[in-house]
Amino acid sequence: MPRYLTMLRIDENNAPEGGPSAELMQRMGQLIEEMTKAGVLLDTAGLTGAAEGTRVRWNGGEMTVTDGPFTESKEVVGGYAIIQAKDKAEALEWTKRFLRTHEREWDITSEVREIAEG
């Protein structure tokens, strides 16, 4: 079965004050448990903020290392999940269910991409 990476993109400047609510964390936990029992969820985690990140770039034969925050970034990857599904349609359904656990004030984009095998 194919594996998919879902990258959750958020605008850190417009995320709800205080981060995820207790209710959101509970709904998310229930869905994660369901996905794990179904054998779909292989790994998932939230990421620290961009201010704590470091970018390493190779360009023109030179290496640059830049510590966050990155002022030119509007959206950042705030979390990820690796899921195994029968096809992309199923991966998208699980992703939609995850996004629906969030309250209305959240503005999240999830990019779903198949992991290239071999």
PDB file of C-alpha atoms in Angstrom:
ATOM      1  CA  MET A   1       0.000   0.000   0.000  1.00  0.00           C
ATOM      2  CA  PRO A   2       1.289   3.469  -0.803  1.00  0.00           C
ATOM      3  CA  ARG A   3       2.433   5.847   1.920  1.00  0.00           C
ATOM      4  CA  TYR A   4       1.617   9.552   1.993  1.00  0.00           C
ATOM      5  CA  LEU A   5       3.166  12.520   3.751  1.00  0.00           C
ATOM      6  CA  THR A   6       0.743  15.182   4.877  1.00  0.00           C
ATOM      7  CA  MET A   7       2.353  18.496   5.760  1.00  0.00           C
ATOM      8  CA  LEU A   8       0.216  20.833   7.824  1.00  0.00           C
ATOM      9  CA  ARG A   9       0.886  24.438   6.940  1.00  0.00           C
ATOM     10  CA  ILE A  10      -0.121  27.282   9.220  1.00  0.00           C
ATOM     11  CA  ASP A  11       0.430  31.020   9.412  1.00  0.00           C
ATOM     12  CA  GLU A  12       2.061  31.325  12.824  1.00  0.00           C
ATOM     13  CA  ASN A  13       1.175  35.031  12.988  1.00  0.00           C
ATOM     14  CA  ASN A  14      -2.554  34.293  12.714  1.00  0.00           C
ATOM     15  CA  ALA A  15      -2.834  31.070  14.736  1.00  0.00           C
ATOM     16  CA  PRO A  16      -5.302  31.167  17.631  1.00  0.00           C
ATOM     17  CA  GLU A  17      -3.900  32.706  20.815  1.00  0.00           C
ATOM     18  CA  GLY A  18      -2.708  30.015  23.191  1.00  0.00           C
ATOM     19  CA  GLY A  19      -2.483  27.326  20.514  1.00  0.00           C
ATOM     20  CA  PRO A  20      -4.729  24.272  20.360  1.00  0.00           C
ATOM     21  CA  SER A  21      -7.583  24.078  22.868  1.00  0.00           C
ATOM     22  CA  ALA A  22      -7.996  21.130  25.236  1.00  0.00           C
ATOM     23  CA  GLU A  23     -11.076  20.091  23.232  1.00  0.00           C
ATOM     24  CA  LEU A  24      -9.107  20.149  19.975  1.00  0.00           C
ATOM     25  CA  MET A  25      -6.349  18.038  21.513  1.00  0.00           C
ATOM     26  CA  GLN A  26      -8.969  15.530  22.717  1.00  0.00           C
ATOM     27  CA  ARG A  27     -10.620  15.283  19.276  1.00  0.00           C
ATOM     28  CA  MET A  28      -7.211  14.979  17.640  1.00  0.00           C
ATOM     29  CA  GLY A  29      -6.200  12.255  20.101  1.00  0.00           C
ATOM     30  CA  GLN A  30      -9.367  10.270  19.376  1.00  0.00           C
ATOM     31  CA  LEU A  31      -8.799  10.451  15.617  1.00  0.00           C
ATOM     32  CA  ILE A  32      -5.125   9.538  15.983  1.00  0.00           C
ATOM     33  CA  GLU A  33      -6.137   6.511  18.054  1.00  0.00           C
ATOM     34  CA  GLU A  34      -8.692   5.478  15.414  1.00  0.00           C
ATOM     35  CA  MET A  35      -6.135   5.868  12.622  1.00  0.00           C
ATOM     36  CA  THR A  36      -3.541   3.878  14.561  1.00  0.00           C
ATOM     37  CA  LYS A  37      -5.975   1.023  15.230  1.00  0.00           C
ATOM     38  CA  ALA A  38      -6.950   1.010  11.542  1.00  0.00           C
ATOM     39  CA  GLY A  39      -3.267   0.619  10.609  1.00  0.00           C
ATOM     40  CA  VAL A  40      -3.323   3.870   8.621  1.00  0.00           C
ATOM     41  CA  LEU A  41      -1.193   6.163  10.788  1.00  0.00           C
ATOM     42  CA  LEU A  42       2.522   5.380  10.705  1.00  0.00           C
ATOM     43  CA  ASP A  43       3.854   8.557  12.373  1.00  0.00           C
ATOM     44  CA  THR A  44       2.693  12.045  13.297  1.00  0.00           C
ATOM     45  CA  ALA A  45       3.931  15.041  15.273  1.00  0.00           C
ATOM     46  CA  GLY A  46       3.635  18.764  15.661  1.00  0.00           C
ATOM     47  CA  LEU A  47       6.729  20.865  15.085  1.00  0.00           C
ATOM     48  CA  THR A  48       8.245  23.687  17.115  1.00  0.00           C
ATOM     49  CA  GLY A  49       7.776  27.185  15.755  1.00  0.00           C
ATOM     50  CA  ALA A  50       9.821  28.602  12.904  1.00  0.00           C
ATOM     51  CA  ALA A  51      11.663  30.873  15.337  1.00  0.00           C
ATOM     52  CA  GLU A  52      13.352  27.747  16.702  1.00  0.00           C
ATOM     53  CA  GLY A  53      14.218  26.328  13.277  1.00  0.00           C
ATOM     54  CA  THR A  54      17.377  26.517  11.199  1.00  0.00           C
ATOM     55  CA  ARG A  55      17.621  26.505   7.415  1.00  0.00           C
ATOM     56  CA  VAL A  56      20.596  24.982   5.686  1.00  0.00           C
ATOM     57  CA  ARG A  57      20.930  25.899   2.020  1.00  0.00           C
ATOM     58  CA  TRP A  58      23.262  24.631  -0.681  1.00  0.00           C
ATOM     59  CA  ASN A  59      23.395  27.062  -3.613  1.00  0.00           C
ATOM     60  CA  GLY A  60      26.085  27.680  -6.219  1.00  0.00           C
ATOM     61  CA  GLY A  61      28.558  25.487  -4.382  1.00  0.00           C
ATOM     62  CA  GLU A  62      28.181  27.405  -1.114  1.00  0.00           C
ATOM     63  CA  MET A  63      26.511  26.456   2.146  1.00  0.00           C
ATOM     64  CA  THR A  64      24.558  28.947   4.232  1.00  0.00           C
ATOM     65  CA  VAL A  65      22.996  28.340   7.630  1.00  0.00           C
ATOM     66  CA  THR A  66      20.259  30.689   8.846  1.00  0.00           C
ATOM     67  CA  ASP A  67      18.541  30.536  12.235  1.00  0.00           C
ATOM     68  CA  GLY A  68      14.838  31.397  12.520  1.00  0.00           C
ATOM     69  CA  PRO A  69      12.617  33.245  12.638  1.00  0.00           C
ATOM     70  CA  PHE A  70      12.319  33.612   8.901  1.00  0.00           C
ATOM     71  CA  THR A  71      10.622  36.916   8.152  1.00  0.00           C
ATOM     72  CA  GLU A  72       9.853  36.054   4.525  1.00  0.00           C
ATOM     73  CA  SER A  73       7.773  33.017   5.543  1.00  0.00           C
ATOM     74  CA  LYS A  74       4.044  33.420   5.765  1.00  0.00           C
ATOM     75  CA  GLU A  75       3.108  29.759   6.026  1.00  0.00           C
ATOM     76  CA  VAL A  76       5.275  27.239   7.834  1.00  0.00           C
ATOM     77  CA  VAL A  77       5.008  23.492   8.270  1.00  0.00           C
ATOM     78  CA  GLY A  78       3.515  23.125  11.738  1.00  0.00           C
ATOM     79  CA  GLY A  79       3.181  19.355  11.773  1.00  0.00           C
ATOM     80  CA  TYR A  80       3.118  16.237   9.670  1.00  0.00           C
ATOM     81  CA  ALA A  81       1.671  12.755   9.417  1.00  0.00           C
ATOM     82  CA  ILE A  82       2.786   9.725   7.469  1.00  0.00           C
ATOM     83  CA  ILE A  83      -0.145   7.528   6.570  1.00  0.00           C
ATOM     84  CA  GLN A  84      -0.567   4.331   4.614  1.00  0.00           C
ATOM     85  CA  ALA A  85      -3.701   4.165   2.515  1.00  0.00           C
ATOM     86  CA  LYS A  86      -5.018   2.112  -0.373  1.00  0.00           C
ATOM     87  CA  ASP A  87      -4.941   5.194  -2.628  1.00  0.00           C
ATOM     88  CA  LYS A  88      -4.754   8.979  -2.651  1.00  0.00           C
ATOM     89  CA  ALA A  89      -8.520   9.323  -2.251  1.00  0.00           C
ATOM     90  CA  GLU A  90      -8.381   7.458   1.072  1.00  0.00           C
ATOM     91  CA  ALA A  91      -5.378   9.537   2.196  1.00  0.00           C
ATOM     92  CA  LEU A  92      -7.341  12.699   1.402  1.00  0.00           C
ATOM     93  CA  GLU A  93     -10.365  11.487   3.387  1.00  0.00           C
ATOM     94  CA  TRP A  94      -8.228  10.911   6.506  1.00  0.00           C
ATOM     95  CA  THR A  95      -6.621  14.320   6.014  1.00  0.00           C
ATOM     96  CA  LYS A  96     -10.013  16.029   5.738  1.00  0.00           C
ATOM     97  CA  ARG A  97     -11.156  14.317   8.929  1.00  0.00           C
ATOM     98  CA  PHE A  98      -8.055  15.580  10.721  1.00  0.00           C
ATOM     99  CA  LEU A  99      -8.599  19.148   9.521  1.00  0.00           C
ATOM    100  CA  ARG A 100     -12.242  19.022  10.682  1.00  0.00           C
ATOM    101  CA  THR A 101     -11.105  18.399  14.279  1.00  0.00           C
ATOM    102  CA  HIS A 102      -9.989  22.055  14.369  1.00  0.00           C
ATOM    103  CA  GLU A 103     -12.209  24.953  15.409  1.00  0.00           C
ATOM    104  CA  ARG A 104     -13.345  27.551  12.852  1.00  0.00           C
ATOM    105  CA  GLU A 105     -10.663  30.098  13.827  1.00  0.00           C
ATOM    106  CA  TRP A 106      -7.891  27.827  12.557  1.00  0.00           C
ATOM    107  CA  ASP A 107      -6.608  28.430   9.024  1.00  0.00           C
ATOM    108  CA  ILE A 108      -4.701  25.299   8.026  1.00  0.00           C
ATOM    109  CA  THR A 109      -3.589  23.952   4.687  1.00  0.00           C
ATOM    110  CA  SER A 110      -2.555  20.337   4.354  1.00  0.00           C
ATOM    111  CA  GLU A 111      -0.424  19.242   1.441  1.00  0.00           C
ATOM    112  CA  VAL A 112      -0.729  15.507   0.725  1.00  0.00           C
ATOM    113  CA  ARG A 113       2.015  13.852  -1.309  1.00  0.00           C
ATOM    114  CA  GLU A 114       2.730  10.228  -2.067  1.00  0.00           C
ATOM    115  CA  ILE A 115       6.097   9.006  -0.823  1.00  0.00           C
ATOM    116  CA  ALA A 116       8.172   7.765  -3.757  1.00  0.00           C
ATOM    117  CA  GLU A 117       9.134   4.139  -3.191  1.00  0.00           C
ATOM    118  CA  GLY A 118      12.354   2.568  -4.390  1.00  0.00           C
TER     119      GLY A 118
END
